[in-house]
Coordinates of C-alpha atoms in Angstrom, one line a residue:
Chain X
M1 CA 4.8 32.8 -22.9
N2 CA 3.1 33.2 -26.2
A3 CA -0.4 33.7 -24.9
P4 CA -2.1 36.8 -26.2
H5 CA -3.1 37.8 -22.7
A6 CA -1.0 37.6 -19.6
L7 CA -1.6 34.2 -17.9
S8 CA -2.4 36.0 -14.7
D9 CA -5.4 37.6 -16.4
Y10 CA -7.6 34.8 -15.1
A11 CA -10.8 36.6 -16.0
H12 CA -9.8 36.3 -19.6
L13 CA -9.1 32.6 -19.2
V14 CA -12.4 31.8 -17.6
Q15 CA -15.3 33.4 -19.5
P16 CA -19.0 32.7 -18.9
D17 CA -19.3 29.9 -21.4
R18 CA -15.8 28.9 -22.2
V19 CA -12.4 28.3 -20.6
H20 CA -8.9 28.5 -22.0
S21 CA -6.9 25.3 -22.0
A22 CA -3.9 26.9 -20.3
I23 CA -5.6 26.5 -16.9
Y24 CA -5.3 22.7 -17.4
T25 CA -1.8 22.6 -19.1
D26 CA 0.3 25.5 -17.9
P27 CA 2.7 24.6 -15.1
A28 CA 3.0 28.2 -14.0
I29 CA -0.8 28.4 -13.5
F30 CA -0.6 25.2 -11.5
E31 CA 2.0 26.8 -9.2
Q32 CA -0.4 29.7 -8.7
E33 CA -3.2 27.3 -7.9
M34 CA -1.0 25.8 -5.2
A35 CA -0.4 29.3 -3.7
R36 CA -3.8 30.8 -4.2
I37 CA -6.1 27.9 -3.7
F38 CA -4.5 24.9 -2.0
H39 CA -2.3 26.9 0.4
R40 CA -5.1 29.3 1.3
T41 CA -8.7 28.1 1.2
W42 CA -10.3 25.4 3.3
L43 CA -9.3 21.9 2.3
C44 CA -10.8 18.7 3.6
V45 CA -8.1 16.7 5.3
G46 CA -10.4 13.7 6.0
H47 CA -13.0 12.5 8.4
Q48 CA -12.3 12.0 12.1
A49 CA -13.9 8.6 11.9
E50 CA -10.8 7.4 10.0
L51 CA -9.1 7.8 13.4
P52 CA -11.2 5.9 16.0
N53 CA -8.5 5.4 18.6
P54 CA -6.0 7.7 20.3
G55 CA -2.8 7.8 18.3
D56 CA -4.4 6.9 15.0
F57 CA -3.0 9.1 12.2
R58 CA -2.9 9.6 8.5
A59 CA -0.2 11.6 6.8
T60 CA -1.1 13.5 3.7
T61 CA -0.5 16.8 1.9
L62 CA -2.3 20.0 1.7
G63 CA -1.2 21.3 -1.7
R64 CA 2.5 20.7 -1.6
Q65 CA 2.7 20.8 2.2
P66 CA 3.0 17.6 4.2
V67 CA 0.7 17.3 7.2
I68 CA -0.4 14.7 9.8
M69 CA -4.0 14.3 10.9
V70 CA -3.8 12.6 14.3
R71 CA -6.1 11.8 17.2
G72 CA -4.1 12.7 20.3
E73 CA -4.1 10.7 23.5
D74 CA -6.6 13.4 24.8
G75 CA -9.1 12.3 22.0
Q76 CA -8.7 15.5 20.0
V77 CA -8.1 15.3 16.3
R78 CA -5.4 17.8 15.2
V79 CA -3.7 18.6 11.9
F80 CA 0.0 19.3 12.3
M81 CA 2.6 20.3 9.8
N82 CA 4.7 17.1 9.2
R83 CA 8.0 18.9 9.9
C84 CA 10.4 18.6 12.8
R85 CA 10.9 21.9 14.6
H86 CA 14.7 21.3 14.6
R87 CA 15.9 20.8 11.0
G88 CA 12.6 20.4 9.2
M89 CA 12.5 16.6 8.5
T90 CA 9.2 14.9 8.3
V91 CA 8.5 13.2 11.6
C92 CA 5.9 10.8 10.2
E93 CA 7.1 8.7 7.4
T94 CA 4.2 6.2 7.0
E95 CA 0.8 7.0 5.5
T96 CA -1.3 5.5 8.3
G97 CA -0.8 3.9 11.6
N98 CA -1.0 4.5 15.3
A99 CA 1.7 6.3 17.4
R100 CA 2.0 7.7 20.9
F101 CA 5.0 9.7 19.7
F102 CA 6.4 11.0 16.5
T103 CA 10.2 10.6 16.4
C104 CA 12.4 12.5 14.1
W105 CA 15.0 9.9 13.1
Y106 CA 17.5 12.6 12.0
H107 CA 18.5 13.7 15.5
G108 CA 16.0 12.1 17.8
W109 CA 13.6 14.9 18.7
V110 CA 10.4 13.2 20.0
Y111 CA 6.9 14.7 19.9
R112 CA 3.7 13.6 21.7
N113 CA 0.7 12.8 19.5
T114 CA -0.9 15.9 21.0
G115 CA 2.0 18.1 19.6
P116 CA 4.3 19.1 22.5
L117 CA 8.0 18.3 22.2
Q118 CA 8.7 15.5 24.7
D119 CA 12.4 14.9 24.5
V120 CA 15.6 16.3 23.0
P121 CA 18.7 14.2 23.0
G122 CA 21.6 15.8 24.9
P123 CA 19.5 18.5 26.6
A124 CA 22.6 19.9 28.3
G125 CA 23.7 21.2 24.9
Y126 CA 20.9 23.7 24.9
G127 CA 21.1 26.9 27.0
A128 CA 18.7 28.3 29.6
D129 CA 16.9 30.2 26.9
F130 CA 15.8 27.1 25.1
H131 CA 12.3 26.0 26.2
K132 CA 10.8 22.8 24.9
E133 CA 7.4 24.2 25.1
D134 CA 8.3 26.6 22.3
F135 CA 9.1 23.7 19.9
G136 CA 6.0 21.6 19.7
L137 CA 4.7 20.4 16.3
T138 CA 3.2 23.3 14.4
L139 CA -0.5 23.3 14.0
V140 CA -2.1 24.2 10.7
P141 CA -3.0 27.9 10.9
R142 CA -6.7 27.2 11.0
Q143 CA -8.7 24.0 11.6
A144 CA -12.4 23.4 11.8
S145 CA -14.9 20.6 11.5
Y146 CA -18.4 19.9 10.2
R147 CA -20.1 16.6 11.0
G148 CA -16.7 15.1 11.6
F149 CA -15.2 16.2 8.3
V150 CA -11.9 17.8 9.2
F151 CA -10.9 20.9 7.3
A152 CA -7.8 22.9 7.4
S153 CA -6.6 26.2 5.9
L154 CA -2.9 27.2 5.6
A155 CA -3.9 30.9 5.7
P156 CA -4.2 32.5 9.1
T157 CA -7.2 34.6 8.1
G158 CA -10.0 34.2 5.7
P159 CA -13.7 33.2 5.6
T160 CA -14.8 30.8 8.3
L161 CA -15.6 27.2 7.4
A162 CA -19.3 27.9 7.8
E163 CA -19.0 30.8 5.3
H164 CA -17.0 28.7 2.9
L165 CA -19.5 25.9 2.9
G166 CA -22.6 28.1 2.8
P167 CA -25.6 26.2 1.5
A168 CA -23.4 23.2 0.6
A169 CA -23.3 22.1 4.3
K170 CA -26.7 20.5 4.2
Y171 CA -25.4 18.0 1.6
L172 CA -22.8 16.8 4.1
D173 CA -25.7 16.2 6.4
I174 CA -27.3 14.0 3.6
Y175 CA -24.2 11.8 3.6
M176 CA -24.0 11.5 7.4
D177 CA -27.7 11.1 8.0
A178 CA -27.9 7.9 5.9
S179 CA -27.0 6.5 9.3
P180 CA -29.9 6.4 11.7
V181 CA -27.5 7.5 14.4
G182 CA -25.9 10.2 12.2
D183 CA -22.5 8.7 12.3
I184 CA -20.1 6.8 10.1
D185 CA -17.2 4.4 10.2
V186 CA -14.3 5.3 7.9
T187 CA -12.0 2.3 8.7
A188 CA -12.8 0.2 5.6
G189 CA -9.7 1.3 3.8
V190 CA -9.1 3.4 0.7
H191 CA -9.0 3.1 -3.0
R192 CA -6.0 5.1 -4.2
T193 CA -6.2 6.0 -7.9
R194 CA -4.1 8.2 -10.1
Y195 CA -4.3 9.6 -13.6
R196 CA -2.0 11.7 -15.8
G197 CA -4.3 14.6 -16.1
N198 CA -5.2 17.9 -14.5
W199 CA -6.9 17.8 -11.1
K200 CA -9.8 20.0 -12.3
F201 CA -11.0 17.2 -14.6
V202 CA -12.5 15.5 -11.5
G203 CA -15.5 17.6 -12.0
M204 CA -19.1 16.9 -11.4
D205 CA -20.4 16.0 -14.8
G206 CA -23.9 14.6 -15.5
Y207 CA -23.3 14.9 -19.3
H208 CA -20.6 12.4 -19.7
P209 CA -22.1 9.0 -18.5
H210 CA -23.9 8.1 -21.7
Y211 CA -20.6 8.0 -23.5
T212 CA -17.8 7.6 -20.9
H213 CA -19.8 5.0 -19.0
R214 CA -21.9 3.4 -21.8
S215 CA -20.4 0.0 -21.0
V216 CA -21.7 0.3 -17.4
L217 CA -25.1 1.5 -18.4
D218 CA -25.4 -1.4 -20.8
A219 CA -24.4 -3.8 -17.9
W220 CA -27.0 -2.2 -15.7
R221 CA -29.7 -2.8 -18.2
R222 CA -28.6 -6.3 -18.6
R223 CA -29.0 -7.2 -14.9
S224 CA -29.7 -5.0 -12.0
G225 CA -28.7 -6.0 -8.5
G226 CA -25.6 -5.7 -6.4
N227 CA -24.5 -2.6 -8.3
M228 CA -25.3 1.0 -8.5
A229 CA -28.4 0.4 -10.6
D230 CA -30.2 -0.4 -7.3
T231 CA -30.4 3.3 -6.4
H232 CA -31.3 4.6 -9.8
H233 CA -34.4 4.2 -12.0
G234 CA -34.4 4.3 -15.7
D235 CA -31.7 6.7 -17.1
P236 CA -30.7 9.1 -14.4
F237 CA -28.7 11.2 -16.8
A238 CA -31.4 12.0 -19.4
D239 CA -32.6 15.6 -19.7
D240 CA -36.1 14.5 -18.9
S241 CA -35.1 12.4 -15.8
G242 CA -36.1 15.2 -13.5
N243 CA -32.6 15.2 -12.1
L244 CA -30.7 18.5 -11.8
T245 CA -27.3 20.2 -11.5
R246 CA -26.8 22.8 -8.8
D247 CA -24.1 25.5 -8.4
L248 CA -24.1 26.4 -4.7
G249 CA -21.5 29.1 -4.9
N250 CA -17.8 29.1 -3.8
G251 CA -17.1 26.4 -6.4
H252 CA -19.4 23.8 -4.6
V253 CA -21.7 22.0 -7.0
L254 CA -23.8 18.8 -7.1
L255 CA -25.6 16.5 -9.4
D256 CA -29.0 16.4 -7.7
F257 CA -30.4 12.9 -8.2
F258 CA -33.0 13.3 -5.6
P259 CA -36.0 13.8 -7.9
G260 CA -35.3 10.5 -9.8
R261 CA -34.4 8.6 -6.6
M262 CA -37.6 9.7 -4.8
G263 CA -39.4 8.2 -7.8
N264 CA -37.4 5.0 -7.3
L265 CA -37.9 4.8 -3.6
D266 CA -40.2 1.7 -3.6
R267 CA -37.7 -0.2 -5.8
Y268 CA -34.8 0.8 -3.6
L269 CA -36.7 -0.1 -0.4
A270 CA -37.4 -3.5 -2.0
T271 CA -33.7 -4.0 -2.6
L272 CA -33.0 -3.2 1.1
R273 CA -35.7 -5.5 2.3
K274 CA -34.1 -8.4 0.5
L275 CA -31.0 -8.0 2.7
P276 CA -30.8 -9.8 6.0
Q277 CA -32.3 -7.4 8.6
G278 CA -32.7 -4.9 5.8
E279 CA -36.2 -4.0 7.2
D280 CA -34.5 -3.0 10.5
Y281 CA -32.5 -0.3 8.7
I282 CA -35.7 1.2 7.2
Q283 CA -37.5 1.1 10.5
A284 CA -34.5 2.7 12.3
M285 CA -34.4 5.5 9.7
H286 CA -38.2 6.1 10.2
S287 CA -37.7 6.1 14.0
A288 CA -34.8 8.5 13.9
H289 CA -36.1 11.0 11.3
G290 CA -39.9 10.4 11.0
E291 CA -41.3 8.5 8.1
A292 CA -41.3 11.3 5.6
R293 CA -37.8 12.6 6.2
G294 CA -36.6 9.0 6.7
N295 CA -37.8 8.1 3.3
E296 CA -36.2 11.1 1.8
L297 CA -32.9 10.2 3.4
L298 CA -33.3 6.6 2.2
A299 CA -33.9 7.8 -1.3
W300 CA -30.8 9.9 -1.2
A301 CA -29.0 6.6 -0.1
G302 CA -26.3 8.8 1.5
D303 CA -25.2 9.9 -1.9
P304 CA -25.4 13.7 -2.2
H305 CA -23.1 13.6 -5.2
V306 CA -21.6 16.9 -4.1
G307 CA -18.3 18.5 -4.7
I308 CA -17.0 20.8 -1.9
Y309 CA -14.4 22.9 -3.6
P310 CA -11.6 22.3 -4.1
N311 CA -10.7 18.8 -2.9
L312 CA -13.7 17.0 -1.3
Q313 CA -16.5 15.1 -3.1
L314 CA -19.1 12.9 -1.6
I315 CA -20.2 10.4 -4.3
G316 CA -21.9 7.1 -3.9
V317 CA -20.7 5.8 -0.5
Q318 CA -17.3 7.4 -0.7
I319 CA -15.5 10.3 0.8
R320 CA -13.3 11.3 -2.2
L321 CA -10.2 13.5 -1.7
V322 CA -8.4 15.0 -4.8
R323 CA -4.7 15.6 -4.5
P324 CA -3.1 17.5 -7.4
L325 CA 0.5 16.3 -7.8
A326 CA 1.5 18.3 -10.9
V327 CA -0.3 20.1 -13.7
D328 CA -0.8 16.8 -15.4
D329 CA -0.8 14.3 -12.5
T330 CA -3.5 13.7 -9.9
E331 CA -4.2 11.3 -7.2
V332 CA -7.7 10.5 -6.1
L333 CA -8.4 8.8 -2.7
M334 CA -11.8 7.1 -2.3
F335 CA -12.7 6.2 1.3
P336 CA -16.0 4.2 1.5
G337 CA -17.9 5.3 4.5
L338 CA -19.8 2.5 6.5
L339 CA -22.9 3.5 8.4
K340 CA -23.1 3.2 12.1
G341 CA -26.3 1.7 13.6
V342 CA -27.3 -0.4 10.6
P343 CA -27.3 -4.2 9.9
A344 CA -24.0 -5.5 8.6
S345 CA -25.7 -6.4 5.3
V346 CA -26.3 -2.8 4.5
N347 CA -22.6 -2.0 4.8
S348 CA -21.7 -5.1 2.7
L349 CA -24.0 -3.8 0.0
R350 CA -22.4 -0.3 0.2
L351 CA -18.9 -1.8 -0.3
R352 CA -20.0 -4.0 -3.2
Q353 CA -21.8 -1.1 -4.9
H354 CA -18.7 1.0 -4.5
E355 CA -16.3 -1.6 -5.9
S356 CA -18.6 -2.3 -8.8
F357 CA -18.0 1.2 -10.2
Y358 CA -15.0 2.8 -8.4
G359 CA -11.4 2.1 -7.7
P360 CA -8.6 0.9 -10.0
A361 CA -10.5 -2.1 -11.2
G362 CA -14.0 -0.7 -11.0
A363 CA -16.3 -0.4 -14.1
G364 CA -16.4 3.4 -13.9
S365 CA -13.4 5.2 -12.5
P366 CA -10.7 3.7 -14.8
D367 CA -12.8 4.9 -17.9
D368 CA -13.0 8.4 -16.4
A369 CA -9.2 8.3 -15.8
E370 CA -8.7 7.1 -19.4
L371 CA -10.7 10.0 -20.8
F372 CA -9.0 12.5 -18.5
E373 CA -5.7 11.4 -19.9
R374 CA -7.0 11.7 -23.5
N375 CA -8.3 15.2 -22.5
Q376 CA -4.9 16.2 -21.3
E377 CA -3.4 15.0 -24.6
G378 CA -6.1 16.8 -26.6
L379 CA -5.5 20.1 -24.9
Q380 CA -1.9 20.2 -26.1
A381 CA -3.5 21.1 -29.5
S382 CA -3.7 24.8 -28.6
V383 CA -4.2 26.4 -32.0
D384 CA -7.8 27.0 -30.9
P385 CA -7.3 26.9 -27.1
W386 CA -10.9 27.2 -26.0
L387 CA -13.2 24.6 -24.3
Y388 CA -16.9 25.3 -24.7
L389 CA -18.9 24.9 -21.5
G390 CA -22.2 26.5 -22.5
R391 CA -24.6 23.6 -22.2
G392 CA -27.8 24.7 -20.4
L393 CA -26.8 28.4 -20.2
N394 CA -30.0 29.0 -22.1
R395 CA -32.2 27.4 -19.5
E396 CA -30.3 28.0 -16.2
R397 CA -32.4 29.5 -13.4
V398 CA -31.4 31.1 -10.1
E399 CA -33.1 30.2 -6.9
P400 CA -33.7 32.8 -4.1
D401 CA -30.6 31.7 -2.1
G402 CA -28.5 32.3 -5.2
T403 CA -28.2 28.6 -6.2
R404 CA -28.0 28.2 -10.0
V405 CA -30.0 25.2 -11.3
G406 CA -29.8 23.3 -14.6
L407 CA -30.8 20.0 -15.9
V408 CA -28.7 17.0 -14.9
G409 CA -26.6 17.1 -18.1
D410 CA -26.1 20.8 -18.1
E411 CA -22.7 22.3 -17.6
T412 CA -23.9 24.4 -14.6
T413 CA -21.5 22.4 -12.4
Q414 CA -18.4 23.0 -14.6
R415 CA -19.3 26.7 -14.7
G416 CA -19.8 26.8 -11.0
Q417 CA -16.5 25.2 -10.2
L418 CA -14.7 27.5 -12.6
R419 CA -16.4 30.5 -11.0
G420 CA -15.1 29.4 -7.7
W421 CA -11.7 28.9 -9.2
L422 CA -11.7 32.4 -10.7
E423 CA -12.7 34.0 -7.4
L424 CA -9.9 32.2 -5.5
M425 CA -7.3 32.8 -8.2
S426 CA -8.2 36.5 -8.5
E427 CA -7.8 37.4 -4.8
A428 CA -4.6 39.1 -4.0
L429 CA -2.0 37.1 -2.1
A430 CA -1.4 38.3 1.4
Chain A
M1 CA -8.8 -37.1 -12.9
T2 CA -5.6 -37.8 -11.2
I3 CA -4.2 -34.8 -9.3
T4 CA -0.5 -34.4 -10.3
R5 CA 1.9 -31.5 -10.1
E6 CA 2.0 -31.6 -13.9
A7 CA -1.8 -31.3 -14.1
V8 CA -1.9 -28.4 -11.6
E9 CA 0.9 -26.6 -13.5
A10 CA -0.7 -27.1 -16.8
F11 CA -3.9 -25.6 -15.6
L12 CA -2.2 -22.5 -14.1
F13 CA -0.2 -22.0 -17.3
H14 CA -3.3 -22.4 -19.4
E15 CA -5.1 -19.8 -17.3
A16 CA -2.1 -17.4 -17.6
D17 CA -2.3 -17.7 -21.4
L18 CA -6.0 -16.9 -21.4
L19 CA -5.4 -13.8 -19.1
D20 CA -2.5 -12.6 -21.3
D21 CA -4.5 -13.0 -24.5
M22 CA -7.5 -11.4 -22.7
D23 CA -9.6 -14.3 -23.8
A24 CA -12.1 -13.4 -21.2
E25 CA -15.0 -15.6 -22.2
A26 CA -12.7 -18.7 -22.2
W27 CA -11.3 -17.6 -18.8
L28 CA -14.8 -17.2 -17.4
A29 CA -15.6 -20.7 -18.5
L30 CA -12.9 -22.0 -16.2
W31 CA -14.9 -20.8 -13.1
A32 CA -17.3 -22.8 -11.0
P33 CA -20.9 -21.7 -10.9
E34 CA -20.3 -20.6 -7.2
C35 CA -17.1 -18.8 -7.1
C36 CA -15.2 -15.9 -5.6
Y37 CA -12.5 -13.7 -7.3
W38 CA -10.9 -11.5 -4.8
V39 CA -8.1 -8.9 -4.9
P40 CA -7.7 -7.3 -1.4
C41 CA -6.7 -3.7 -1.1
N42 CA -4.4 -1.6 1.2
G43 CA -1.7 -4.3 1.5
R44 CA -4.1 -6.6 3.3
D45 CA -4.2 -10.4 2.8
D46 CA -6.9 -13.1 2.9
S47 CA -7.3 -12.7 6.6
T48 CA -9.3 -9.5 6.1
D49 CA -13.1 -9.4 6.3
P50 CA -14.3 -8.2 2.9
Q51 CA -17.7 -7.3 4.5
R52 CA -15.9 -4.6 6.5
Q53 CA -12.9 -3.7 4.3
V54 CA -13.0 -2.4 0.8
S55 CA -11.4 -4.6 -1.9
I56 CA -10.0 -3.8 -5.3
I57 CA -12.1 -6.7 -6.6
Y58 CA -14.6 -8.9 -4.7
D59 CA -16.6 -10.7 -7.3
D60 CA -19.1 -13.5 -6.9
R61 CA -20.3 -15.2 -10.1
A62 CA -22.8 -12.5 -11.1
R63 CA -20.3 -9.7 -10.6
L64 CA -17.6 -11.6 -12.4
E65 CA -20.0 -12.1 -15.4
D66 CA -20.8 -8.3 -15.3
R67 CA -17.0 -7.6 -15.3
I68 CA -16.4 -9.8 -18.3
Y69 CA -19.5 -8.4 -20.1
R70 CA -18.3 -4.9 -19.6
L71 CA -14.7 -5.7 -20.6
M72 CA -15.9 -7.1 -23.9
S73 CA -17.9 -4.0 -24.7
S74 CA -16.6 -1.7 -27.3
A75 CA -17.0 1.2 -24.9
A76 CA -14.6 -0.1 -22.1
H77 CA -12.3 2.8 -22.8
S78 CA -9.7 1.8 -20.3
Q79 CA -9.1 -1.3 -22.4
R80 CA -9.2 0.4 -25.7
P81 CA -6.5 -0.3 -26.8
R82 CA -6.1 -3.4 -24.8
S83 CA -3.2 -4.0 -22.5
R84 CA -0.5 -6.2 -24.1
M85 CA 0.7 -8.6 -21.4
R86 CA 2.9 -11.5 -20.7
R87 CA 3.2 -13.1 -17.3
V88 CA 5.4 -15.7 -15.7
V89 CA 3.8 -18.0 -13.1
G90 CA 6.1 -19.8 -10.8
N91 CA 7.0 -20.9 -7.3
I92 CA 4.0 -23.2 -7.5
R93 CA 3.0 -25.0 -4.3
Y94 CA -0.1 -27.0 -3.8
E95 CA -1.9 -29.3 -1.5
V96 CA -5.1 -31.3 -1.7
R97 CA -7.7 -30.6 1.0
E98 CA -11.1 -32.3 1.1
G99 CA -11.0 -32.9 -2.6
E100 CA -10.0 -29.4 -3.5
V101 CA -6.6 -28.4 -4.7
H102 CA -5.2 -25.3 -2.9
T103 CA -2.4 -23.7 -4.9
R104 CA -0.1 -20.8 -4.1
S105 CA 2.0 -19.3 -6.9
N106 CA 3.8 -16.1 -7.7
F107 CA 3.3 -14.1 -10.9
L108 CA 5.3 -11.4 -12.6
L109 CA 3.4 -9.5 -15.2
A110 CA 4.7 -7.0 -17.8
E111 CA 1.8 -4.9 -19.0
L112 CA 2.2 -2.5 -21.9
R113 CA -0.5 0.0 -22.9
R114 CA -0.3 3.3 -24.7
G115 CA 3.4 3.7 -24.4
R116 CA 3.7 2.9 -20.7
Q117 CA 5.0 -0.4 -19.4
E118 CA 4.1 -1.4 -15.9
I119 CA 5.4 -4.3 -13.9
W120 CA 2.9 -6.0 -11.6
S121 CA 3.6 -8.8 -9.2
G122 CA 1.9 -10.8 -6.5
V123 CA 0.8 -14.1 -5.1
S124 CA -2.2 -16.0 -6.5
Q125 CA -4.1 -18.4 -4.3
H126 CA -6.4 -20.8 -6.2
R127 CA -8.9 -23.2 -4.9
L128 CA -9.5 -25.7 -7.7
L129 CA -12.2 -28.4 -8.1
P130 CA -11.1 -31.4 -10.1
A131 CA -13.3 -31.8 -13.2
S132 CA -13.4 -34.4 -16.0
D133 CA -11.2 -32.2 -18.3
G134 CA -9.0 -30.4 -15.7
F135 CA -10.1 -28.1 -13.0
Q136 CA -12.7 -25.5 -12.2
I137 CA -11.8 -22.4 -10.2
R138 CA -13.8 -22.3 -7.0
A139 CA -11.9 -19.3 -5.6
K140 CA -8.9 -17.1 -6.6
T141 CA -7.3 -14.5 -4.4
V142 CA -4.6 -12.3 -5.8
L143 CA -2.4 -10.6 -3.2
L144 CA -1.1 -7.7 -5.4
T145 CA 2.2 -6.2 -4.3
Q146 CA 0.9 -2.8 -5.4
S147 CA -2.4 -3.0 -3.6
D148 CA -1.7 0.0 -1.3
E149 CA -0.2 2.2 -4.0
A150 CA -2.0 4.7 -6.2
I151 CA -3.1 2.7 -9.3
D152 CA -4.5 4.2 -12.5
N153 CA -5.8 1.2 -14.4
L154 CA -6.3 -2.4 -13.3
T155 CA -9.0 -3.3 -15.7
F156 CA -7.1 -6.1 -17.4
L157 CA -7.3 -9.5 -15.7
L158 CA -5.0 -10.7 -12.9

């Protein structure tokens, strides 16, 4: 390594207003991120509403480690390591499906969807000291949920999920409480996207839309309706829009569009009222939450625009999971959540709004991905290796609960994520 | 006009040329005022309910116009530079139902952009309305082979 400082000197790489490009380009640092972040802290595995029926499962990875999230025949959602207890083969080879049993097709060990080992071929070959109950599928060391979001940690000890989420938890409520019954349906499928760039580029950036998404903003101005323009008024990314950035600690950050959206409430309600039975949704929200809170939740439109570090974001209608594959290769899964207890027309609108911007053919995500790839290319020019992230440092304020607040286009969010990154990377490995 | 295999093939080949050349305005002109351009997601086919399932694309006329408007913008970064494409359309079958021509064809598309070549394939299902000078597209559904895979950029036209 030719770096002037040791690459493990993370505090040198992440300074208050700048960051060294090595954290986006160096494969050795990526390996450390796997060990220190993805194989240790709380990761979101998904939402239990993806698995409405016993046996429903989704296989995924936590960092590099394959896991299965499955609803067992007893109704419980568990996260298992996707690894046979015999010789270590994956026991679930499809991404999603429904199964009563997971069978290892190497030697035929069979596991129940609640974990226990059900059958071993040729049991007579195992002695009296072999007990099937010692060989069930291995659970992740720690699992916890909040509002149906399933989190797992591969470390046996550490902060609780509640401690990890801190003040960010109430933004998961914003997402869930767009439903008058406080519940969602996550069976609408998934947009899987991928870009050749570092996972940390999936930030939370209110500064980029005027340029990265100029083509979309132009289209919004040309005609509003059936797209994301319905929930915004004017230019939501302008410094004088009233919208904010928040750094909630532990790397959790959000673009707080609530001020602008509350100002746009009448226009958004008019959009909802044009939908078949749209008025029923408004009334149901008022009944469930009272008129004042109901209106606030309607203004949010279930879009907290929050990033729960390191791999969950709730943006628009989607539950977004970020999967780093390599230092310069990232997969992003976008699950649109449908609301329970609302007219079908509201969920149709949510799907069309999502598709208009997100996914591989959306008007927004592919342009983000394109710029992330150009970013990865540009960072190879390491003669001056620093990225400047100082926008808004001169006007950032700190609220009593420790939340740092900036204007919507300030880099409060980037700084907050990197502060969370630095804390996790600097903790000693057990 | 008389509906013949030759006329159906000529229309599909003409459409393929417009798509390959990214002549989006001319392509948009092929569509009927009421139309549906659909690319299902997650390996699903046209039996899914797009009101309950997310699609890669589910455009009515207004959204299709927005798509083309954006694509023609100088700030559609994911098509700057544009994809260079050439596709082969084949295995064309068609039948006439209630005055509409229902076609089913395969496509194989080589797409080159910024040094990476991708091969895309799938089945296209067209519903065509006979018009004085050819056909209008009433609906087009593209069953993309890759629809359940991670995709980085599908902003060109299928």
